[in-house]
Tab-separated table of C-alpha atoms and ligand atoms in Angstrom:
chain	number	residue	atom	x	y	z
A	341	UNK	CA	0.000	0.000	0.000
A	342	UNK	CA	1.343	3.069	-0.669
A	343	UNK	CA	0.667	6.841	-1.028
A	344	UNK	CA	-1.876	8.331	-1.118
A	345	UNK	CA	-3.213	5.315	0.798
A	346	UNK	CA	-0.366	5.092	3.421
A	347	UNK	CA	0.893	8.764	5.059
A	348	UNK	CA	3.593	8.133	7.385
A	349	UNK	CA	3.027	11.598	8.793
A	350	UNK	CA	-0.334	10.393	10.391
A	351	UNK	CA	1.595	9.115	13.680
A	352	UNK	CA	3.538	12.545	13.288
A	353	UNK	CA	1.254	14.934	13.967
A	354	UNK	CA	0.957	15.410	17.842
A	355	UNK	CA	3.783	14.823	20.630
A	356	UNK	CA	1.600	12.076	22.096
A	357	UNK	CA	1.040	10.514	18.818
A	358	UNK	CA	5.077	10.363	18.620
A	359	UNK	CA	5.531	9.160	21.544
A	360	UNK	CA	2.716	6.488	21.191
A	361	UNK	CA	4.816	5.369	18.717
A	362	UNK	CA	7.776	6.029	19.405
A	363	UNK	CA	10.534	2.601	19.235
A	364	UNK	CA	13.101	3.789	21.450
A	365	UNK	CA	12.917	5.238	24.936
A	366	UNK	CA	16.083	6.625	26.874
A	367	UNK	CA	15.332	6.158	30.850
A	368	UNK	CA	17.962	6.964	33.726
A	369	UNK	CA	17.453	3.406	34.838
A	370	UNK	CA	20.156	2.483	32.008
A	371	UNK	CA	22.442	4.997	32.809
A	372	UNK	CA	26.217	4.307	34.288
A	373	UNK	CA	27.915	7.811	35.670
A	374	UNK	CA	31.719	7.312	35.182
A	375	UNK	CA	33.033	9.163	38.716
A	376	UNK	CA	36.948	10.204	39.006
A	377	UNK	CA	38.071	9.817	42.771
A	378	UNK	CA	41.551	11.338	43.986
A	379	UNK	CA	43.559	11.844	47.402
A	380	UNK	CA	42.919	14.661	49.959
A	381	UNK	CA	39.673	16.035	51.599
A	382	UNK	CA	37.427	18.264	50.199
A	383	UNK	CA	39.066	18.404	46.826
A	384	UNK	CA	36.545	18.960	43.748
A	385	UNK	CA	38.597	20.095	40.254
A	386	UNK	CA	36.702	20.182	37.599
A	387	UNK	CA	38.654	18.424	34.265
A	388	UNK	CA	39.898	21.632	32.280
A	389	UNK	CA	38.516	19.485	28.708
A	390	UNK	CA	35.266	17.946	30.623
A	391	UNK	CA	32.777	20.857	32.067
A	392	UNK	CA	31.172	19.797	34.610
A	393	UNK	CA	33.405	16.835	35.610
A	394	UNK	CA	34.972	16.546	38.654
A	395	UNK	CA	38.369	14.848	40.565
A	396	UNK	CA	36.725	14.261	43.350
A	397	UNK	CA	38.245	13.240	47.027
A	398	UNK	CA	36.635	10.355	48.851
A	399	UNK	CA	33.897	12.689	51.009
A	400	UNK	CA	33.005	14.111	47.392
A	401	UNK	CA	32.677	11.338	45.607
A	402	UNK	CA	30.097	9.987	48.152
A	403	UNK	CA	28.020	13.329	47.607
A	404	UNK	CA	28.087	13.200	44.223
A	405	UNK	CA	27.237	9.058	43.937
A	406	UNK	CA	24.051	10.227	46.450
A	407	UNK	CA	23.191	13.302	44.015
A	408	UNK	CA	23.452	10.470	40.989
A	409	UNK	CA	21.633	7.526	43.331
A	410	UNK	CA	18.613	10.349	44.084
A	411	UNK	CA	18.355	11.418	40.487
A	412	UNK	CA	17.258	7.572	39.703
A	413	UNK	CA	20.522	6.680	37.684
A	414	UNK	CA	21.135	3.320	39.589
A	415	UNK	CA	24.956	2.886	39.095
A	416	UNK	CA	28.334	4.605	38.839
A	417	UNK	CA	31.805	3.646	37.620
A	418	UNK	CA	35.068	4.894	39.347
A	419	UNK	CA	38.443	5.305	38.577
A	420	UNK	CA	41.156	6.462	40.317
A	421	UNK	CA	43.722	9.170	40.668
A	422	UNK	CA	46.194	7.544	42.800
A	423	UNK	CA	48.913	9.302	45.611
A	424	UNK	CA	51.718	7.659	43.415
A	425	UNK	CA	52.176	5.804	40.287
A	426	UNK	CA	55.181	2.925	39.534
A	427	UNK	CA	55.906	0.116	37.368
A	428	UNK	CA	53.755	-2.876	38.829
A	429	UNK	CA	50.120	-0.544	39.383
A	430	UNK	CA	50.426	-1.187	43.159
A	431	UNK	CA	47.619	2.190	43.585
A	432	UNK	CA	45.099	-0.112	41.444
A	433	UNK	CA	45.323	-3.607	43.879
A	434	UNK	CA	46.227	-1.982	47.223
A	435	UNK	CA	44.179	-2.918	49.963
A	436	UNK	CA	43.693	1.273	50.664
A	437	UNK	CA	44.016	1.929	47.148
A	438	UNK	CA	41.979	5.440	46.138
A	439	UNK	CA	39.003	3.421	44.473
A	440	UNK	CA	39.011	1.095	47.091
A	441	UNK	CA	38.482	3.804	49.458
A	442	UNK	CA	35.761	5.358	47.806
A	443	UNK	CA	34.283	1.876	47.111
A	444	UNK	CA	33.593	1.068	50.614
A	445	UNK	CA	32.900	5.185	51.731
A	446	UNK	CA	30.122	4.745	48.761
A	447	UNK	CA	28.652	1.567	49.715
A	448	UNK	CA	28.465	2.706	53.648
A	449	UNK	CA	26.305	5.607	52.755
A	450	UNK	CA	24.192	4.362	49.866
A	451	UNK	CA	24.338	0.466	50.071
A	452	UNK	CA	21.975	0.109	47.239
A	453	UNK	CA	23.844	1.981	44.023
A	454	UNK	CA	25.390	-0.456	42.279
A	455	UNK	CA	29.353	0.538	42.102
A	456	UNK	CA	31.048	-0.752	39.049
A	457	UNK	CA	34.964	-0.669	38.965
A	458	UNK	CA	36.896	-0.197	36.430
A	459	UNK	CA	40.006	-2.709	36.021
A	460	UNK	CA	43.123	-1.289	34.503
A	461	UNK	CA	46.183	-0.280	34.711
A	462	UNK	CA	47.355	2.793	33.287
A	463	UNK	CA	45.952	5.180	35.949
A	464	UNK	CA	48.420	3.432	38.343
A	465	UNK	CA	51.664	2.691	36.102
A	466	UNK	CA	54.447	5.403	35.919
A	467	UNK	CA	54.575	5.218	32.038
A	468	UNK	CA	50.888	5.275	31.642
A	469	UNK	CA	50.539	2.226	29.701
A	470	UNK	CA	47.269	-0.437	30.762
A	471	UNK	CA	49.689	-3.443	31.574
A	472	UNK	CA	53.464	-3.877	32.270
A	473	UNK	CA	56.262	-2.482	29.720
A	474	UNK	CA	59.081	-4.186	29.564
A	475	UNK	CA	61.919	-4.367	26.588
A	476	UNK	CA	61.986	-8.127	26.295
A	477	UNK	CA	59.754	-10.817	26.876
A	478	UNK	CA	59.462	-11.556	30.478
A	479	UNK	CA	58.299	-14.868	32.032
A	480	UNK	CA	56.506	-13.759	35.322
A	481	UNK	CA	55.908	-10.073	37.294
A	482	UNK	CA	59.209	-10.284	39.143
A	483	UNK	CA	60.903	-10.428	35.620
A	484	UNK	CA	59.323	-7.262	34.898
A	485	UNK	CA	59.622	-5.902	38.219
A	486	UNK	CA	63.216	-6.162	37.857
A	487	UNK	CA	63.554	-5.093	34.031
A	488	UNK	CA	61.930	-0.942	34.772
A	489	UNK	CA	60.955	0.096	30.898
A	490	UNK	CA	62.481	3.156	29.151
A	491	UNK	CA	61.307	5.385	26.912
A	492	UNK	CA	64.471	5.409	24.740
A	493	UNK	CA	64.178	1.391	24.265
A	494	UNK	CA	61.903	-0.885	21.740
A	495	UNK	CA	59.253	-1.634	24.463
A	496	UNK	CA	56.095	-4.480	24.932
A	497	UNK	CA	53.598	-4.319	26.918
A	498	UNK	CA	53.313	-7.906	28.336
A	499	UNK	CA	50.522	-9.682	28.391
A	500	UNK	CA	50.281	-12.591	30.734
A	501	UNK	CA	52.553	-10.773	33.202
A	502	UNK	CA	49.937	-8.342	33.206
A	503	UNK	CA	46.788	-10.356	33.870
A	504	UNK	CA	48.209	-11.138	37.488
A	505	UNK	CA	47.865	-7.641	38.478
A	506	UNK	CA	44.477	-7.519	36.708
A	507	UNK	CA	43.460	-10.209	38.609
A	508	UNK	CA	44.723	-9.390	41.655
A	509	UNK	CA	42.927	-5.822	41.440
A	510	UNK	CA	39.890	-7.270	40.654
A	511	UNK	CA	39.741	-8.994	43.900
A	512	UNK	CA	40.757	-6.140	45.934
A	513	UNK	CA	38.424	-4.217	44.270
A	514	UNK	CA	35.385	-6.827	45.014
A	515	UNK	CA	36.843	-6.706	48.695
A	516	UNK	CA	36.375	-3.437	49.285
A	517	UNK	CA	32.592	-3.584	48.122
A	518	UNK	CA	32.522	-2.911	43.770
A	519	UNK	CA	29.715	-4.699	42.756
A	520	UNK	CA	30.630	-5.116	39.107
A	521	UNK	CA	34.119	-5.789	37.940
A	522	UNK	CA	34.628	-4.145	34.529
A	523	UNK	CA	38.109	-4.938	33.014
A	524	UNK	CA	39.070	-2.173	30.209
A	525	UNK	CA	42.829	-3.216	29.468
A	526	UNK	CA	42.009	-5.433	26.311
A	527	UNK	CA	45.224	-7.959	27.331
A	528	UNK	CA	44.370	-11.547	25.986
A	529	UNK	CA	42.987	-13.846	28.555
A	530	UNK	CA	42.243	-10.922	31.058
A	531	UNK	CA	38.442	-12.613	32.005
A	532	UNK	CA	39.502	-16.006	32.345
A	533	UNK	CA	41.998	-14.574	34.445
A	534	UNK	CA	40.087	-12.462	36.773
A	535	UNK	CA	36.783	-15.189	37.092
A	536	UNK	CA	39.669	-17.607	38.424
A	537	UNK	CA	40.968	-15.037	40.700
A	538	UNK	CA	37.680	-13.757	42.134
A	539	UNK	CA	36.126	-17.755	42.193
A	540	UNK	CA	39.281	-18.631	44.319
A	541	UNK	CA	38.585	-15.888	46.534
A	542	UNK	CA	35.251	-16.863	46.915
A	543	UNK	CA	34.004	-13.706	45.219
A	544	UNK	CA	31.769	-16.151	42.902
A	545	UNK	CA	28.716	-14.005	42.643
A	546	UNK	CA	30.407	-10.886	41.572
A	547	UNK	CA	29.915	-10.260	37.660
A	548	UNK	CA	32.074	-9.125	35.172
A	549	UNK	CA	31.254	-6.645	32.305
A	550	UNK	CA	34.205	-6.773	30.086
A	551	UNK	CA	35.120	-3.844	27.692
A	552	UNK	CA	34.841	-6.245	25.036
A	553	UNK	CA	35.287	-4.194	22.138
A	554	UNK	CA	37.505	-0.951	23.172
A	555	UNK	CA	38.786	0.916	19.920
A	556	UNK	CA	42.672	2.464	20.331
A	557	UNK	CA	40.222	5.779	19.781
A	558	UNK	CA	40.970	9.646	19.264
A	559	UNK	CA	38.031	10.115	21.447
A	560	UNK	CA	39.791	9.285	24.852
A	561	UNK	CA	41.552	12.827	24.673
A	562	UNK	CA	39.919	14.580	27.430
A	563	UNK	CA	39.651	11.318	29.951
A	564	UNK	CA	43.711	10.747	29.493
A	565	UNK	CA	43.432	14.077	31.287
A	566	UNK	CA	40.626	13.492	33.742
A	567	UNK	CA	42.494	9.959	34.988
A	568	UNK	CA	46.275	11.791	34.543
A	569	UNK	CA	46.692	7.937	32.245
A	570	UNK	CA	47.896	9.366	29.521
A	571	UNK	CA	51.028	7.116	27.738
A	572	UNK	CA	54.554	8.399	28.751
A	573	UNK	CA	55.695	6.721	25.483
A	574	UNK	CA	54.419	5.099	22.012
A	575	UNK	CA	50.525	4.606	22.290
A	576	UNK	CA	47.840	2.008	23.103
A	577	UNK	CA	47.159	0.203	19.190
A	578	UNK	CA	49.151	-2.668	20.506
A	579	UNK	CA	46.655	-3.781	22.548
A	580	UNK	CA	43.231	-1.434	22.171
A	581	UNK	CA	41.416	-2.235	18.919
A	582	UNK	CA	41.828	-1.279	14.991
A	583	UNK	CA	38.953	1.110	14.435
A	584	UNK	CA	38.647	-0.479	11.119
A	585	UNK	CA	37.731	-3.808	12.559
A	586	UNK	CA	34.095	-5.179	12.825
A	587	UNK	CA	34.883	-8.202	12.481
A	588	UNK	CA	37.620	-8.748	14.720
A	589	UNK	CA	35.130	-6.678	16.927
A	590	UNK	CA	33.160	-9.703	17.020
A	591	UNK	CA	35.802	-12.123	17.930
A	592	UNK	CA	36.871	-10.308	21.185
A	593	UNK	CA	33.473	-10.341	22.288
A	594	UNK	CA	33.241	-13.875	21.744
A	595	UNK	CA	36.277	-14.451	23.537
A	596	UNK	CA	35.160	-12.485	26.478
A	597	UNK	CA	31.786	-14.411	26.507
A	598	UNK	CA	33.847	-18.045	26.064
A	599	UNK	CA	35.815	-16.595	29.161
A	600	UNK	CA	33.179	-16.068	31.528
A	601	UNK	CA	31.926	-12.603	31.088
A	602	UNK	CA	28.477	-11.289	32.086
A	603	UNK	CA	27.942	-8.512	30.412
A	604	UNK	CA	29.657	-6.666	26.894
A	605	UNK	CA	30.968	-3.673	26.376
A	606	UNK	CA	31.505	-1.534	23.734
A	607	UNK	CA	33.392	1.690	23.382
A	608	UNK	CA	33.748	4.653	22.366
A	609	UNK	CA	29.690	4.588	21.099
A	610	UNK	CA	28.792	7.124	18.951
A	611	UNK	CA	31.722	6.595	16.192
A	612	UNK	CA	31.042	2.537	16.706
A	613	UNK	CA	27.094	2.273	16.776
A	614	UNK	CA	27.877	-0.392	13.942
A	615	UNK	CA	29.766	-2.534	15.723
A	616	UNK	CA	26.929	-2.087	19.084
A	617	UNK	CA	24.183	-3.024	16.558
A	618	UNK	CA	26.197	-6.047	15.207
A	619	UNK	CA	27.068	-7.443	18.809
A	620	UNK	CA	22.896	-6.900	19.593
A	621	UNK	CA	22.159	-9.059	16.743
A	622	UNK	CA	24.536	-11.786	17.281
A	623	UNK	CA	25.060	-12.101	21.089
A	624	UNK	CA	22.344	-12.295	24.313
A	625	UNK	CA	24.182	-10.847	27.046
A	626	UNK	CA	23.627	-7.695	28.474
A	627	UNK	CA	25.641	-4.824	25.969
A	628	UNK	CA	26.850	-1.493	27.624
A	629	UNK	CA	28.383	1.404	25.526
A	630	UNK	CA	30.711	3.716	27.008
A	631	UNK	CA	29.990	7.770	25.119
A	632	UNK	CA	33.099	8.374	26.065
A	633	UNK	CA	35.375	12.046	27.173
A	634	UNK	CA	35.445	13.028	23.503
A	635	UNK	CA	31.793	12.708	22.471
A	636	UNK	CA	30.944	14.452	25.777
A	637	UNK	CA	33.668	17.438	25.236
A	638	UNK	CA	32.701	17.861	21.246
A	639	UNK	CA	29.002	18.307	21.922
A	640	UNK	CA	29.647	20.531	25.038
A	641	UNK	CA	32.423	22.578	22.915
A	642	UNK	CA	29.673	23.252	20.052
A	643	UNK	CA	27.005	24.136	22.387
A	644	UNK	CA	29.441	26.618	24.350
A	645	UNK	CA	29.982	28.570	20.790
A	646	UNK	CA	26.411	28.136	20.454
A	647	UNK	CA	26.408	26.014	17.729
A	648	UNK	CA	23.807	23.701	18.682
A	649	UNK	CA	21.291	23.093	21.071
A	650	UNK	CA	22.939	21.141	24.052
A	651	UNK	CA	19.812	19.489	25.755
A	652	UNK	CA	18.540	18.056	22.189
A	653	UNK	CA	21.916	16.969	21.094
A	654	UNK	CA	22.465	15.302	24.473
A	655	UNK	CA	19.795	13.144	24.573
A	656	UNK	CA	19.753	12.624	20.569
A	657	UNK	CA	23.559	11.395	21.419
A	658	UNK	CA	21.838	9.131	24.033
A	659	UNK	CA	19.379	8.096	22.115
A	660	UNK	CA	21.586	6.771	19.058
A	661	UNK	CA	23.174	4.663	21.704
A	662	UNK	CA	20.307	3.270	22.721
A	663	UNK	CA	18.481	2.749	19.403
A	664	UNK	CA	22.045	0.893	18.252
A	665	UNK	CA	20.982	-1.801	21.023
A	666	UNK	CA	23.118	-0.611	24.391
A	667	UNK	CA	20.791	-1.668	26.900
A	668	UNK	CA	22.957	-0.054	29.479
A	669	UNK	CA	24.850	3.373	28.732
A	670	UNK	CA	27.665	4.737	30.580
A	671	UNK	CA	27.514	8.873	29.992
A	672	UNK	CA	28.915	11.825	31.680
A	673	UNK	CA	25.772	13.167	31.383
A	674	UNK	CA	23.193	10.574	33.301
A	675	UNK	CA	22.563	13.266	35.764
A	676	UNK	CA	21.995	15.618	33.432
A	677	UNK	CA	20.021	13.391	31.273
A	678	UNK	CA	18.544	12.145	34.031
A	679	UNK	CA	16.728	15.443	35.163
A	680	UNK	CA	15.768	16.053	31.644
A	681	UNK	CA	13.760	12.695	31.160
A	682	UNK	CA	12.755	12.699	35.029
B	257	ZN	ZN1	44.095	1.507	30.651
């Protein structure tokens, strides 16, 4: 049937018509707000590239995860800023590491918000890189320990040397109360590793949502400034993903679901709403999508100049995400976005 028999601008013409009809609806209860959690008392400095972002000290971060838990967005993700960095992460798996803190400050307070933490390394390393860097091939963490990395040398980043630490911060990090364990470092192997690790410590109901598909991405600009992370030397397409790649896309998330994950990730979103739509179709688990530092900064750049309308583009942004099949959305704007659909 077609014109003038079928008018698609029938179910146009009111707002309640639209929304009758409408396929896709954005609600706070899929919304993950990424929190940034540093040393001292008090402290709240706002990321010079991300308005309205925040380093925020342990007493902060709880305010700001009960602002976010009141607002009906039921989960954050933290990661930390820690006192000092070295060569073996010891800030990320430390008993009283920075997230840990917050971790168990958060879940005191507001026992209900689910606290997802994100496992990596690159906050915590001196060089910046997500595992360790070593010139040669090492055979287990003292090797590497004992072989420091230079900037001036050929360097790897090692992978199975590396999923010990991962492993071991995952379980520190379930410890201290983070209800979702959400590796981002793209080593080989880094699930299988950290289900062992948190089955032997007896952590076997805590879930993992793997950043299955993380691009080596342009798009990470400002948060390489918000987490201090950025690489000392060389960059991250040794181990983060080939933009290009769909396919291969695929594979890691296959991996990650052969390996025990619970949940999928993809990220950045906006740029790689392909690749969320083709992991929908062809896989059941729960699928998150990070809009990551550089979507957030572009859109809030243009609307500072005035070039578009900030509200409409944010939840368009949102809604892209959500229409691509992300079920669950992590945003720097699920407060925001929160009020605005409230
Ligand atoms: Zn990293």
């Amino acid at each position: 049937m077609a014109f003038p028999i079928t008018r698609l601008r029938r179910l146009r013409q009111s707002e309640p018509m639209r929304s009758l009809v409408r396929e896709t609806r954005l609600t706070p209860e899929s919304f993950v707000y990424p929190m940034f959690v540093c040393p001292g008392e008090g402290v709240r400095k706002e990321v010079r590239s991300m308005p309205g972002v925040f380093n925020l000290s342990v007493d902060q971060a709880v305010k700001e995860a009960e602002q976010t838990h009141s607002l009906g967005v039921p989960s954050v993700i933290l990661f930390g800023l820690p006192e000092k960095k070295d060569e073996v992460a010891t800030g990320a798996w430390e008993e009283n590491g920075i997230v840990q803190q917050a971790a168990r400050a958060i879940k005191r307070e507001i026992p209900e918000l689910i606290i997802m933490g994100d496992v990596c390394l690159c906050e915590y390393m001196s060089h910046g890189h997500c595992g360790i860097v070593r010139a040669s091939r090492p055979q287990s963490l003292g090797a590497a320990v004992a072989a420091p990395p230079s900037a001036t040398t050929e360097y790897e980043i090692v992978n199975d040397a590396s999923l010990e630490i991962l492993a071991r911060t995952a379980v520190s990090l379930a410890r201290a109360g983070v209800d979702i364990i959400a590796p981002s470092d793209m080593m080989d192997g880094r699930v299988a590793a950290i289900r062992k690790a948190l089955d032997a410590a007896g952590l076997i109901n805590t879930p993992i949502l793997s950043y299955a598909a993380k691009f080596a991405s342009g798009f990470y600009g400002p948060f390489r400034e918000a987490a201090d992370s950025t690489p000392q030397f060389g960059d991250r397409r040794s181990y983060q993903m080939d933009g290009a790649n769909l396919r291969e896309a695929m594979r890691e998330i296959e991996l990650d679901i052969e390996e025990g994950t619970d949940m999928i990730m993809v990220k950045p979103a906006m740029p790689y709403l392909d690749v969320i739509a083709a992991a929908r179709q062809r896989f059941d688990l729960p699928l998150a999508a990070y809009q990551v530092s550089g979507e957030f900064a572009m859109i809030e750049a243009a609307a500072r100049n005035n070039w578009i309308d900030r509200e409409r583009v944010m939840l368009e942004s949102l809604q892209s995400i959500r229409r691509a099949g992300a079920s669950i959305i992590l945003t720097y704007y699920a407060k925001e976005a929160a009020k605005l659909l409230g």
